[in-house]
CSV table of C-alpha atoms and ligand atoms in Angstrom, one decimal:
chain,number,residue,atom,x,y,z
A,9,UNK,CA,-16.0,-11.2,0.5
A,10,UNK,CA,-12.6,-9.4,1.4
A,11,UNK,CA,-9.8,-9.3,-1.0
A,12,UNK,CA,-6.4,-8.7,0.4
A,13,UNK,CA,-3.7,-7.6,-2.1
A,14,UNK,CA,-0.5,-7.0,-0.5
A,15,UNK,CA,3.3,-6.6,-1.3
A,16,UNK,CA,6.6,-4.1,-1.9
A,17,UNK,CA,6.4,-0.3,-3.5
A,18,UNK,CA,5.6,-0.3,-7.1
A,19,UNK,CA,4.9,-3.7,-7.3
A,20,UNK,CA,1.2,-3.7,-8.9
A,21,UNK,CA,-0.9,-3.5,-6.4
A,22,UNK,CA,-3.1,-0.9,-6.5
A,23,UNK,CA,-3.4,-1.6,-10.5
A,24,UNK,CA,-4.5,-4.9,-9.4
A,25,UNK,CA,-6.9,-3.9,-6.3
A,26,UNK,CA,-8.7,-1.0,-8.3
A,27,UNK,CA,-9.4,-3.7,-11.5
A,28,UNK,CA,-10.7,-6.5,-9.2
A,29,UNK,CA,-12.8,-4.3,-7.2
A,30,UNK,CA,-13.8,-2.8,-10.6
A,31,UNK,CA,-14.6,-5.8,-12.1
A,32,UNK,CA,-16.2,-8.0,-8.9
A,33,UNK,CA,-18.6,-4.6,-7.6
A,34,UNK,CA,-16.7,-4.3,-4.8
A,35,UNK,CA,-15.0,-1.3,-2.4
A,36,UNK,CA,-11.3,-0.1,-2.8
A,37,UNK,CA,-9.3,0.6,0.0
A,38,UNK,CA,-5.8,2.1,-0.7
A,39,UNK,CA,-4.3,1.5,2.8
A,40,UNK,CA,-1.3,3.2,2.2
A,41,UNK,CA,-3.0,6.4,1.8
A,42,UNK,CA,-3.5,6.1,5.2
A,43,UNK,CA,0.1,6.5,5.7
A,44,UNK,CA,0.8,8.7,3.8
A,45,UNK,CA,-1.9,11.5,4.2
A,46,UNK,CA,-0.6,10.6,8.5
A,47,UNK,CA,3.1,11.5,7.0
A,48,UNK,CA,2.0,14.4,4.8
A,49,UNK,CA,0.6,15.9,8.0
A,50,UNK,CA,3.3,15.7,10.1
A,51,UNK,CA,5.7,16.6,7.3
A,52,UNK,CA,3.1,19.9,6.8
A,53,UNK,CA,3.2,20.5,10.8
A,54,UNK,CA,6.8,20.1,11.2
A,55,UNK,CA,6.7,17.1,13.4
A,56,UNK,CA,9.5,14.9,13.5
A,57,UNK,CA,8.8,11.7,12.3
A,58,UNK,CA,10.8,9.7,15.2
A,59,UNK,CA,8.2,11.8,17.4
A,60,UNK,CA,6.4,8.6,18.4
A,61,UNK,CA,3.6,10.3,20.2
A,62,UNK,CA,3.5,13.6,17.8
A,63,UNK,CA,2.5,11.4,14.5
A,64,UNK,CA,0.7,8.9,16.6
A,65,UNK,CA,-1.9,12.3,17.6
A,66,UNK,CA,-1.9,13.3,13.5
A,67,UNK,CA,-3.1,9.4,12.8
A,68,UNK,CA,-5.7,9.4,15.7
A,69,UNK,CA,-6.8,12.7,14.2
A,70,UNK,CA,-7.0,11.5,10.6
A,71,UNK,CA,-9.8,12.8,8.3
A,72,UNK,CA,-11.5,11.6,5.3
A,73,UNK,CA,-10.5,15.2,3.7
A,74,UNK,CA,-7.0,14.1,4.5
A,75,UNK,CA,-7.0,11.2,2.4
A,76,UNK,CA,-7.9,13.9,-0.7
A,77,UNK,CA,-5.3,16.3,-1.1
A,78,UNK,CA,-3.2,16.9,-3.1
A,79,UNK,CA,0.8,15.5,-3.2
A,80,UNK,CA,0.1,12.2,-1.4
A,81,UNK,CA,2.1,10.3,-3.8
A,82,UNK,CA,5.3,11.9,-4.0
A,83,UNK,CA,8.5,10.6,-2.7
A,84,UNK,CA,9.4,12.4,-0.2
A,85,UNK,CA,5.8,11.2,1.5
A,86,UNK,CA,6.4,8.1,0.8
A,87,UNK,CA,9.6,8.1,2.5
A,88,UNK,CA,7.9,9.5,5.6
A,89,UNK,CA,5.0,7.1,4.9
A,90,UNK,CA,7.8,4.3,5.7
A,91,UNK,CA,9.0,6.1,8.5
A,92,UNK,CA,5.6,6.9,10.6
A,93,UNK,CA,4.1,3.0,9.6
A,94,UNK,CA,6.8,2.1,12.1
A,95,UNK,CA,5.0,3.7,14.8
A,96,UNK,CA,2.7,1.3,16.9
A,97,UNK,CA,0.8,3.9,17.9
A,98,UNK,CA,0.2,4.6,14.2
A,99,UNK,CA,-0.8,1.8,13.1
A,100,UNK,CA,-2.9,0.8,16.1
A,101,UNK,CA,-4.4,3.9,15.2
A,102,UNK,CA,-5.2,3.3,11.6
A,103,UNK,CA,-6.1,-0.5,12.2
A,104,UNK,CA,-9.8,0.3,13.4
A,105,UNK,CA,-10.7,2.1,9.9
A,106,UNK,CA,-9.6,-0.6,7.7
A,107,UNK,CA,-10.8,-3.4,9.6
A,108,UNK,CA,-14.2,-1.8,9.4
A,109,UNK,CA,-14.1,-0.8,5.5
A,110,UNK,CA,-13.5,-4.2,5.5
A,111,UNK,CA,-16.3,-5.8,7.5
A,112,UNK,CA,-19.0,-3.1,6.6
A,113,UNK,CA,-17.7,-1.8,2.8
A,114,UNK,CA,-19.3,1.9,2.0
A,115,UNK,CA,-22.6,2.3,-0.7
A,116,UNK,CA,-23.8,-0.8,0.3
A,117,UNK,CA,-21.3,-3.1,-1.6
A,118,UNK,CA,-21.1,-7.0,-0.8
A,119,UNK,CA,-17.0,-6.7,-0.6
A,120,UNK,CA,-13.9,-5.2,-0.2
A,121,UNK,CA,-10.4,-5.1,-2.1
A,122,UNK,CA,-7.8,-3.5,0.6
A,123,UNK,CA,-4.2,-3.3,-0.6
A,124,UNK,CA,-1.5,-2.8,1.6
A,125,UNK,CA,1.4,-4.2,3.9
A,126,UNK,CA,0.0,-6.2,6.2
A,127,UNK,CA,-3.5,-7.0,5.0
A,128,UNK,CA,-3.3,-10.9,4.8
A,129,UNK,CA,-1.7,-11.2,8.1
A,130,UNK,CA,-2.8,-8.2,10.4
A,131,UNK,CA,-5.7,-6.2,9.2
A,132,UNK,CA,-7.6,-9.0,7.7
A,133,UNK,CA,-6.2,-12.1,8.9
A,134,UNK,CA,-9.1,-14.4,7.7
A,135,UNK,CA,-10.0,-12.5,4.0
A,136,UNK,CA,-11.4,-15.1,1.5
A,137,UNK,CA,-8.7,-14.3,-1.0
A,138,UNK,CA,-5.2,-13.1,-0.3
A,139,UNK,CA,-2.4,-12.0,-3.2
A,140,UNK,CA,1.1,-11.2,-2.5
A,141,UNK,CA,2.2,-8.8,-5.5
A,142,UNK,CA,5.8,-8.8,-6.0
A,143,UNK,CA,9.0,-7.9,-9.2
A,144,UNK,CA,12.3,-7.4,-8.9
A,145,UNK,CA,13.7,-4.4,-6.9
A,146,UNK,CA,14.7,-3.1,-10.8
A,147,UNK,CA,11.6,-3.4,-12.4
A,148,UNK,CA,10.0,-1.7,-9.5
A,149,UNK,CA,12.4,1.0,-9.2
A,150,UNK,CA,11.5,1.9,-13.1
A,151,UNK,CA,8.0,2.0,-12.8
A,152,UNK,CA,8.3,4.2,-9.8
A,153,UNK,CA,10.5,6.4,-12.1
A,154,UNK,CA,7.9,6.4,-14.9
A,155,UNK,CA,5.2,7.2,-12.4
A,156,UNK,CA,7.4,9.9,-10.9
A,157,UNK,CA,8.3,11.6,-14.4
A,158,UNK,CA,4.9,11.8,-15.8
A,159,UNK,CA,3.7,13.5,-12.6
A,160,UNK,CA,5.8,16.3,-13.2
A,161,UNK,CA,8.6,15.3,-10.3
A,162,UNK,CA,12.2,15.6,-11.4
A,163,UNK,CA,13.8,12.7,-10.4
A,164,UNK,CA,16.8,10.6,-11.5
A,165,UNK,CA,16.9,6.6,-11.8
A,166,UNK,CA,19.7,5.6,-9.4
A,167,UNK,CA,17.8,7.4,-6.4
A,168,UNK,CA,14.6,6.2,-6.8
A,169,UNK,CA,16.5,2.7,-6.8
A,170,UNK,CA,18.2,3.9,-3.8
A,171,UNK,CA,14.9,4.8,-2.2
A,172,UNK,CA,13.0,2.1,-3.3
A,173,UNK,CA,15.9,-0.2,-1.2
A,174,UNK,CA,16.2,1.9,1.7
A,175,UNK,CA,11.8,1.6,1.8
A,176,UNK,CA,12.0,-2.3,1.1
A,177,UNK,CA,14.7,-2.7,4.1
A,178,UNK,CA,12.7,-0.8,6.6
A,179,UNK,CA,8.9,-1.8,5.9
A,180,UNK,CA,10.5,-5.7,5.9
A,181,UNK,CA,12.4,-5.2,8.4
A,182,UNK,CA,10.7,-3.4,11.6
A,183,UNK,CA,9.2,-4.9,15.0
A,184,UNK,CA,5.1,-4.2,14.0
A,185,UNK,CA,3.4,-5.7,11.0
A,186,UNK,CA,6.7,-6.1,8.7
A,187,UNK,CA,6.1,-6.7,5.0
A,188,UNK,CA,5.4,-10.5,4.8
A,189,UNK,CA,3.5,-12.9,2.2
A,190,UNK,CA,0.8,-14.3,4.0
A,191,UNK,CA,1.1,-18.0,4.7
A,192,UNK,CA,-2.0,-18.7,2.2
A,193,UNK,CA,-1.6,-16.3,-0.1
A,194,UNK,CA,-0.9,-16.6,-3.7
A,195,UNK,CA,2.3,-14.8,-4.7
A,196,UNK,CA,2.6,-13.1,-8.3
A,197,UNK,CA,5.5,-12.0,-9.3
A,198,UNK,CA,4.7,-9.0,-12.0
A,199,UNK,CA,8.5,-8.3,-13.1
A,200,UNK,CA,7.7,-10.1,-16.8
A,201,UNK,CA,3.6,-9.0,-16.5
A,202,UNK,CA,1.8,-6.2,-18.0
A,203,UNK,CA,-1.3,-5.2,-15.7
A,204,UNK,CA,-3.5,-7.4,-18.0
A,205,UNK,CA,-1.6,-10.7,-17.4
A,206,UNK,CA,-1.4,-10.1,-14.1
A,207,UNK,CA,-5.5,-9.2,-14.2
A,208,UNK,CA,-5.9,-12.4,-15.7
A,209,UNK,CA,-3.9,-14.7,-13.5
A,210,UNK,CA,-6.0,-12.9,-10.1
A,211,UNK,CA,-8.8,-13.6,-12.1
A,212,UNK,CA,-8.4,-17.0,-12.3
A,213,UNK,CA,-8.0,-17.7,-8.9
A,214,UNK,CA,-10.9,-15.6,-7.8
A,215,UNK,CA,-13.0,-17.6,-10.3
A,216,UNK,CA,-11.6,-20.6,-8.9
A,217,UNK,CA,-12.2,-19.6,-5.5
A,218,UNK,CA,-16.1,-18.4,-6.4
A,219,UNK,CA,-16.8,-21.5,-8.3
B,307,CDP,O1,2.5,3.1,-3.5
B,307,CDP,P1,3.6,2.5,-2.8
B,307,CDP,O2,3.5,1.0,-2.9
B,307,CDP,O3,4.9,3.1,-3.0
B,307,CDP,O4,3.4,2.8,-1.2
B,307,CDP,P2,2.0,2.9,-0.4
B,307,CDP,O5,1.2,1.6,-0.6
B,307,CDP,O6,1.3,4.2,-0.7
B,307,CDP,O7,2.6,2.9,1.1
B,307,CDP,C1,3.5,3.9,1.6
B,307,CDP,C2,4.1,3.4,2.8
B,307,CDP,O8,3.1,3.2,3.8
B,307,CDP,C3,4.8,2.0,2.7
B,307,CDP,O9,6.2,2.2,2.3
B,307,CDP,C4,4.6,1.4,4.1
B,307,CDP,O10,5.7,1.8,4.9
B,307,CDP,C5,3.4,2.1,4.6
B,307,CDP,N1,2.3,1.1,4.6
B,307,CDP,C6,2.1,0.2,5.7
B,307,CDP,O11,3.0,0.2,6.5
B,307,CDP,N2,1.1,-0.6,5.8
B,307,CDP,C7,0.1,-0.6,4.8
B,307,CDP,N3,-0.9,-1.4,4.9
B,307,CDP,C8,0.2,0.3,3.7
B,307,CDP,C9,1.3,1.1,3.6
């Protein structure tokens, strides 16, 4: 069984993946760690990010110890994360992993939650379930505030807005695996949701689907 939870930054979805995976048994799979431990590299090595063939070497390269340390989840990666997912290269390089976490999930589990970009319609294409998680460019700026603020970084509101718009633009807008709903996936839009509600409504439709 492979679960594909895709949508914008902030949005929900790893809440979402890491409670469904929680609750079915099943194997996580951040995907945009992937990215960003790739940017965080060639932030780290002084590689320019436009440097199509530099990052392209870091993602080939990629270890599991990458994925681990420590400042993955700050702005400025994920502003690079945006920038290097543009690279074919870069994602032709990270494709293989996932698609395999996917088909053969580690400690011998019986299925996978991925959440990403591009996992309904690239990575896994023909996943049992697929959700497109979605709120308003508002809501989503806040919680990336929120998030930002309690993990120390000292950021004002109206940039992270400003970020979060400039990240939405390109990620929706580039030539390779743009950020799409799936054709058959079920959209949820979070904006009024707490994580529970939006636990519950994924929960339905998995039941559905099970049943
Ligand atoms: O946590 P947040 O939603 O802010 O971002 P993330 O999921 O950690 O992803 C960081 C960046 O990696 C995104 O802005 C995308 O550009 C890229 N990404 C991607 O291109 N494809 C994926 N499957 C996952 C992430």
């Amino acid at each position: 069984m492979i679960i594909a939870i895709d949508g914008p930054a902030a949005a929900g979805k790893g809440t979402l993946a890491r409670r469904v995976a929680e609750a079915l048994g099943y194997a996580y799979l951040d995907t945009g760690s992937l990215y960003r431990a790739t940017a965080k590299k060639v932030l780290d090595q002084q590689i320019d990010p436009d440097d199509e063939q530099g990052c392209t070497v870091v993602a080939l390269n990629l270890t599991p110890t990458d994925l681990k340390v420590a400042g993955l989840r700050s702005e400025e990666v994920g502003q690079a994360a945006s920038k290097v997912s543009a690279i074919p290269g870069v994602r032709s390089a990270l494709l293989r992993f996932q698609r395999d976490f996917a088909a053969n999930p580690p400690d011998g589990k019986t299925g996978a939650v991925l959440d990403g970009r591009d996992i309904g319609t690239v990575v896994c294409p023909d996943a049992d379930i697929k959700f497109f998680v979605t709120a308003s460019t508002e809501v989503r700026a806040e919680r990336r505030f929120k998030e930002l603020r309690e993990a120390g970084e000292d950021v004002i509101y109206a940039r992270v807005l400003e970020e979060m718009r400039e990240r939405d633009e390109r990620d929706t807008n580039r030539a390779v695996a743009p950020l799409k709903p799936a054709e058959d996936a079920t959209v949820i839009d979070t904006s009024g949701l707490d994580a529970d509600q939006v636990f519950e409504q994924a929960r339905e439709i998995v039941a559905a689907k099970q049943a």
